Amino acid sequence: MRPELLLSRRLLLAGAAASALPMTARAAGGLSPYGATPSPRQLAWHMLETYAFVHFSINTFSDREWGYGDESPSLFDPTDFSADQIVAAAKAGGLKALILTAKHHDGFCLWPSRFTEHSIKNSPYKNGKGDIVREMADACARGGLKFGIYLSPWDRNHADYGRPEYVTYYRNQLRELLTQYGPLFEVWFDGANGGDGYYGGAREVRKIGPNYYNWPSIIAFVHELQPMAVTFDPKGADLRWVGNEEGYAKDPCWATMDDGPFTEEKGMSGVRGGSVWWPAEVDVSIRPGWFWHAYEDAEVKSPGRLQKIYFESVGRGTNLLLNLPPDRRGRIPDQDVASLKAWGDARRALFARNLAKGAIAKASGAHAAHPASAVLDDRRDTFWAHDASVCELVLTLPEARTFDVVRLREHLPLGLRVSRFALDTWSDGWREIAQHEGIGAQRLVRLAAPMTTHKLRLRILDAPAGPAISEISLFRQSVLVDPPAIVRDHEGRVSILGDAPGLELRYTLDGSSPGAGTTRFTTPFELPEGGRVRAVAVDPVSGVVSGAAERRFDIRKSDWRIVSASAPGAEALIDDGRGSAWRAPLGDAATPCAVTLDLGQVRVLRGFTLLPAWDRPRGAGAPSAYRVSTSLDGAAWTPAAEGEFSNIAASLAPQRITFAAQQARYLKLALLRAAKGESEIVFAELGVIATPED
């Protein structure tokens, strides 16, 4: 999910900032905006903060991340689809809107489009009379969530993809979605475009140019039919990609950008003083993949992990788009719902009581119409304003109160005015407890430990046009114990690690639920042949028990060796270290990049795993296509599988490829293409699937 084009300052200023000026003048009370400011639809989007992505389609049933386009519509057959259950799960997590993948890269449409037969109308679902888009739109309306759609520009099924006729087809489908399903809050355009596909039976690679879609006209088309729908990512859009799929923005993350080329680094941080308002949206999945896979059932992000993501996205001024993939029933799985609800409950409890209530605010100076007291009135349209670039505001609480979260907000119609600030508490003198760059839509300062005081001071260290602060609030977090980490070393010894000192760690090896009465972890234990480890952390003071962590391990790697490789250093692939990686030239069709692995003894192999590298040097990319063979003796080889690694250019999640079970001692992996056309391949780990699932 990557941007493919450059930001156009002229288009953004014409399409967004112009519409924002009347609102800015009213809201600012006569003060002049500083730099770029949000349009009305961008401002409404900022208020949402958190919402759901729902990836559900053919891939749910083919067990892929990216469908090739040749899948039969007959595959799509959810057994118990419930749009209301999906909406209820999102609401349990405190999410305020939902975006549905109406069409992913495989081209299969979840609505009965008039322009293709590759759609739900030719599936078994409701005997071809179903419309998932309609059901989701109606469920969102019933549940009080805003609704949005994802329409993949890339279509690996359509015969005309890459030709002008396809753009007409795409616009026709977009019109259907924009006019038939009520108000939309967001339209999501993916950056993955062009490459190999089915393409109506051609089965070839197709490339597109930078102006193929004419994005400015498509963005204008969306705004014509849905004026309040923000658009995501391409040239002239309202929102930018944050630059990763891991669930975080950099600190700081400015909502403004320049008009130069987009880079992932700039996506994560923005540009201070940039000429356009192009805020970041953080997209991340509650599971490693975007679509549901049974083998990821034990890898659902915990409430604590979701809370960390929240603080590192929404807490840095962005919006969080959390993916919730339905299973083959057409429902969000129980373990995902449980984690969502616990996370939602934790956030609801966190913000239930503002400990700044009853405080008295006094500033070093203020505009008459924008006094210091405005930071305490629970309104976004009022604010404290001062002309000085260095100034301060002090909250005096009715009594000493204990808090560990401070929330700050700027008045966005006046722009990003604060460059740097600090927070101090009083105890026989002022003591600095935090210092950051940027506030923006929201800044959540999470303290390392609870702080008790009766005074808090906000010091504005640099605000070129003076600050305009709409809120200062104080909160106390409840105890939220995160599941422990389960790790295994190269020799097959398992350790269980808590994320805080003093936690009791309990585990099981038989698949049963761990709890206070199960085995307590004290020292590492042996698991050389793999198995399933489940564990919880228990806070002995509060008695709070974490959710269960689970890891499935396969055979240990200490007995393996690299027989041959097309470049030196391939031993990094079997060292169980994500920080090390193998880098090799791509090669050609006759002599591709390849590595041969000796497992030390004959095993029943059921597949292999590949772990992408954290760092990809310039010119080196993740592998995108593979061919794997197995052998008993290292001389006679049997083809096992050939295909592609889906979404590997953007995702750091492990790739898991299965094939028919076969006895082998050797595995040979050939890598045929790099994800973005690079001339070299880089990845971190290679593994095998030998231990059968339960």
mmCIF file with all atom_site columns, N, CA and C in Angstrom, residues 165-186:
data_model
loop_
_atom_site.group_PDB
_atom_site.id
_atom_site.type_symbol
_atom_site.label_atom_id
_atom_site.label_alt_id
_atom_site.label_comp_id
_atom_site.label_asym_id
_atom_site.label_entity_id
_atom_site.label_seq_id
_atom_site.pdbx_PDB_ins_code
_atom_site.Cartn_x
_atom_site.Cartn_y
_atom_site.Cartn_z
_atom_site.occupancy
_atom_site.B_iso_or_equiv
_atom_site.pdbx_formal_charge
_atom_site.auth_seq_id
_atom_site.auth_comp_id
_atom_site.auth_asym_id
_atom_site.auth_atom_id
_atom_site.pdbx_PDB_model_num
ATOM 1  N N  . GLU A 1 165 ? -9.259  1.923 -22.023 1.00 0.00 ? 165 GLU A N  1
ATOM 2  C CA . GLU A 1 165 ? -10.602 1.405 -21.749 1.00 0.00 ? 165 GLU A CA 1
ATOM 3  C C  . GLU A 1 165 ? -10.799 1.052 -20.273 1.00 0.00 ? 165 GLU A C  1
ATOM 4  N N  . TYR A 1 166 ? -9.714  0.628 -19.627 1.00 0.00 ? 166 TYR A N  1
ATOM 5  C CA . TYR A 1 166 ? -9.861  0.248 -18.223 1.00 0.00 ? 166 TYR A CA 1
ATOM 6  C C  . TYR A 1 166 ? -10.150 1.464 -17.353 1.00 0.00 ? 166 TYR A C  1
ATOM 7  N N  . VAL A 1 167 ? -9.558  2.607 -17.655 1.00 0.00 ? 167 VAL A N  1
ATOM 8  C CA . VAL A 1 167 ? -9.798  3.805 -16.852 1.00 0.00 ? 167 VAL A CA 1
ATOM 9  C C  . VAL A 1 167 ? -11.271 4.190 -16.916 1.00 0.00 ? 167 VAL A C  1
ATOM 10 N N  . THR A 1 168 ? -11.878 4.053 -18.083 1.00 0.00 ? 168 THR A N  1
ATOM 11 C CA . THR A 1 168 ? -13.321 4.296 -18.204 1.00 0.00 ? 168 THR A CA 1
ATOM 12 C C  . THR A 1 168 ? -14.101 3.313 -17.341 1.00 0.00 ? 168 THR A C  1
ATOM 13 N N  . TYR A 1 169 ? -13.707 2.041 -17.406 1.00 0.00 ? 169 TYR A N  1
ATOM 14 C CA . TYR A 1 169 ? -14.330 1.013 -16.569 1.00 0.00 ? 169 TYR A CA 1
ATOM 15 C C  . TYR A 1 169 ? -14.193 1.355 -15.092 1.00 0.00 ? 169 TYR A C  1
ATOM 16 N N  . TYR A 1 170 ? -13.014 1.793 -14.687 1.00 0.00 ? 170 TYR A N  1
ATOM 17 C CA . TYR A 1 170 ? -12.753 2.110 -13.285 1.00 0.00 ? 170 TYR A CA 1
ATOM 18 C C  . TYR A 1 170 ? -13.634 3.269 -12.822 1.00 0.00 ? 170 TYR A C  1
ATOM 19 N N  . ARG A 1 171 ? -13.744 4.289 -13.638 1.00 0.00 ? 171 ARG A N  1
ATOM 20 C CA . ARG A 1 171 ? -14.579 5.433 -13.277 1.00 0.00 ? 171 ARG A CA 1
ATOM 21 C C  . ARG A 1 171 ? -16.049 5.030 -13.202 1.00 0.00 ? 171 ARG A C  1
ATOM 22 N N  . ASN A 1 172 ? -16.466 4.135 -14.080 1.00 0.00 ? 172 ASN A N  1
ATOM 23 C CA . ASN A 1 172 ? -17.856 3.654 -14.021 1.00 0.00 ? 172 ASN A CA 1
ATOM 24 C C  . ASN A 1 172 ? -18.126 2.928 -12.705 1.00 0.00 ? 172 ASN A C  1
ATOM 25 N N  . GLN A 1 173 ? -17.183 2.102 -12.272 1.00 0.00 ? 173 GLN A N  1
ATOM 26 C CA . GLN A 1 173 ? -17.350 1.411 -10.998 1.00 0.00 ? 173 GLN A CA 1
ATOM 27 C C  . GLN A 1 173 ? -17.329 2.396 -9.836  1.00 0.00 ? 173 GLN A C  1
ATOM 28 N N  . LEU A 1 174 ? -16.449 3.378 -9.924  1.00 0.00 ? 174 LEU A N  1
ATOM 29 C CA . LEU A 1 174 ? -16.369 4.377 -8.870  1.00 0.00 ? 174 LEU A CA 1
ATOM 30 C C  . LEU A 1 174 ? -17.686 5.147 -8.766  1.00 0.00 ? 174 LEU A C  1
ATOM 31 N N  . ARG A 1 175 ? -18.280 5.470 -9.898  1.00 0.00 ? 175 ARG A N  1
ATOM 32 C CA . ARG A 1 175 ? -19.573 6.166 -9.879  1.00 0.00 ? 175 ARG A CA 1
ATOM 33 C C  . ARG A 1 175 ? -20.636 5.316 -9.181  1.00 0.00 ? 175 ARG A C  1
ATOM 34 N N  . GLU A 1 176 ? -20.642 4.012 -9.455  1.00 0.00 ? 176 GLU A N  1
ATOM 35 C CA . GLU A 1 176 ? -21.607 3.146 -8.778  1.00 0.00 ? 176 GLU A CA 1
ATOM 36 C C  . GLU A 1 176 ? -21.470 3.265 -7.262  1.00 0.00 ? 176 GLU A C  1
ATOM 37 N N  . LEU A 1 177 ? -20.261 3.199 -6.790  1.00 0.00 ? 177 LEU A N  1
ATOM 38 C CA . LEU A 1 177 ? -20.032 3.227 -5.344  1.00 0.00 ? 177 LEU A CA 1
ATOM 39 C C  . LEU A 1 177 ? -20.302 4.597 -4.739  1.00 0.00 ? 177 LEU A C  1
ATOM 40 N N  . LEU A 1 178 ? -20.035 5.646 -5.491  1.00 0.00 ? 178 LEU A N  1
ATOM 41 C CA . LEU A 1 178 ? -20.230 6.999 -4.973  1.00 0.00 ? 178 LEU A CA 1
ATOM 42 C C  . LEU A 1 178 ? -21.694 7.419 -4.962  1.00 0.00 ? 178 LEU A C  1
ATOM 43 N N  . THR A 1 179 ? -22.534 6.744 -5.734  1.00 0.00 ? 179 THR A N  1
ATOM 44 C CA . THR A 1 179 ? -23.925 7.198 -5.890  1.00 0.00 ? 179 THR A CA 1
ATOM 45 C C  . THR A 1 179 ? -24.968 6.239 -5.339  1.00 0.00 ? 179 THR A C  1
ATOM 46 N N  . GLN A 1 180 ? -24.582 5.031 -4.973  1.00 0.00 ? 180 GLN A N  1
ATOM 47 C CA . GLN A 1 180 ? -25.594 4.037 -4.605  1.00 0.00 ? 180 GLN A CA 1
ATOM 48 C C  . GLN A 1 180 ? -25.607 3.674 -3.121  1.00 0.00 ? 180 GLN A C  1
ATOM 49 N N  . TYR A 1 181 ? -24.652 4.172 -2.339  1.00 0.00 ? 181 TYR A N  1
ATOM 50 C CA . TYR A 1 181 ? -24.518 3.660 -0.967  1.00 0.00 ? 181 TYR A CA 1
ATOM 51 C C  . TYR A 1 181 ? -24.501 4.754 0.093   1.00 0.00 ? 181 TYR A C  1
ATOM 52 N N  . GLY A 1 182 ? -25.080 5.908 -0.225  1.00 0.00 ? 182 GLY A N  1
ATOM 53 C CA . GLY A 1 182 ? -25.214 6.962 0.768   1.00 0.00 ? 182 GLY A CA 1
ATOM 54 C C  . GLY A 1 182 ? -23.942 7.754 0.963   1.00 0.00 ? 182 GLY A C  1
ATOM 55 N N  . PRO A 1 183 ? -23.934 8.610 2.000   1.00 0.00 ? 183 PRO A N  1
ATOM 56 C CA . PRO A 1 183 ? -22.759 9.460 2.246   1.00 0.00 ? 183 PRO A CA 1
ATOM 57 C C  . PRO A 1 183 ? -21.525 8.631 2.600   1.00 0.00 ? 183 PRO A C  1
ATOM 58 N N  . LEU A 1 184 ? -20.397 8.986 2.024   1.00 0.00 ? 184 LEU A N  1
ATOM 59 C CA . LEU A 1 184 ? -19.116 8.340 2.318   1.00 0.00 ? 184 LEU A CA 1
ATOM 60 C C  . LEU A 1 184 ? -18.201 9.348 2.995   1.00 0.00 ? 184 LEU A C  1
ATOM 61 N N  . PHE A 1 185 ? -17.430 8.882 3.995   1.00 0.00 ? 185 PHE A N  1
ATOM 62 C CA . PHE A 1 185 ? -16.509 9.790 4.661   1.00 0.00 ? 185 PHE A CA 1
ATOM 63 C C  . PHE A 1 185 ? -15.104 9.705 4.065   1.00 0.00 ? 185 PHE A C  1
ATOM 64 N N  . GLU A 1 186 ? -14.785 8.565 3.375   1.00 0.00 ? 186 GLU A N  1
ATOM 65 C CA . GLU A 1 186 ? -13.456 8.413 2.804   1.00 0.00 ? 186 GLU A CA 1
ATOM 66 C C  . GLU A 1 186 ? -13.509 7.451 1.624   1.00 0.00 ? 186 GLU A C  1
#
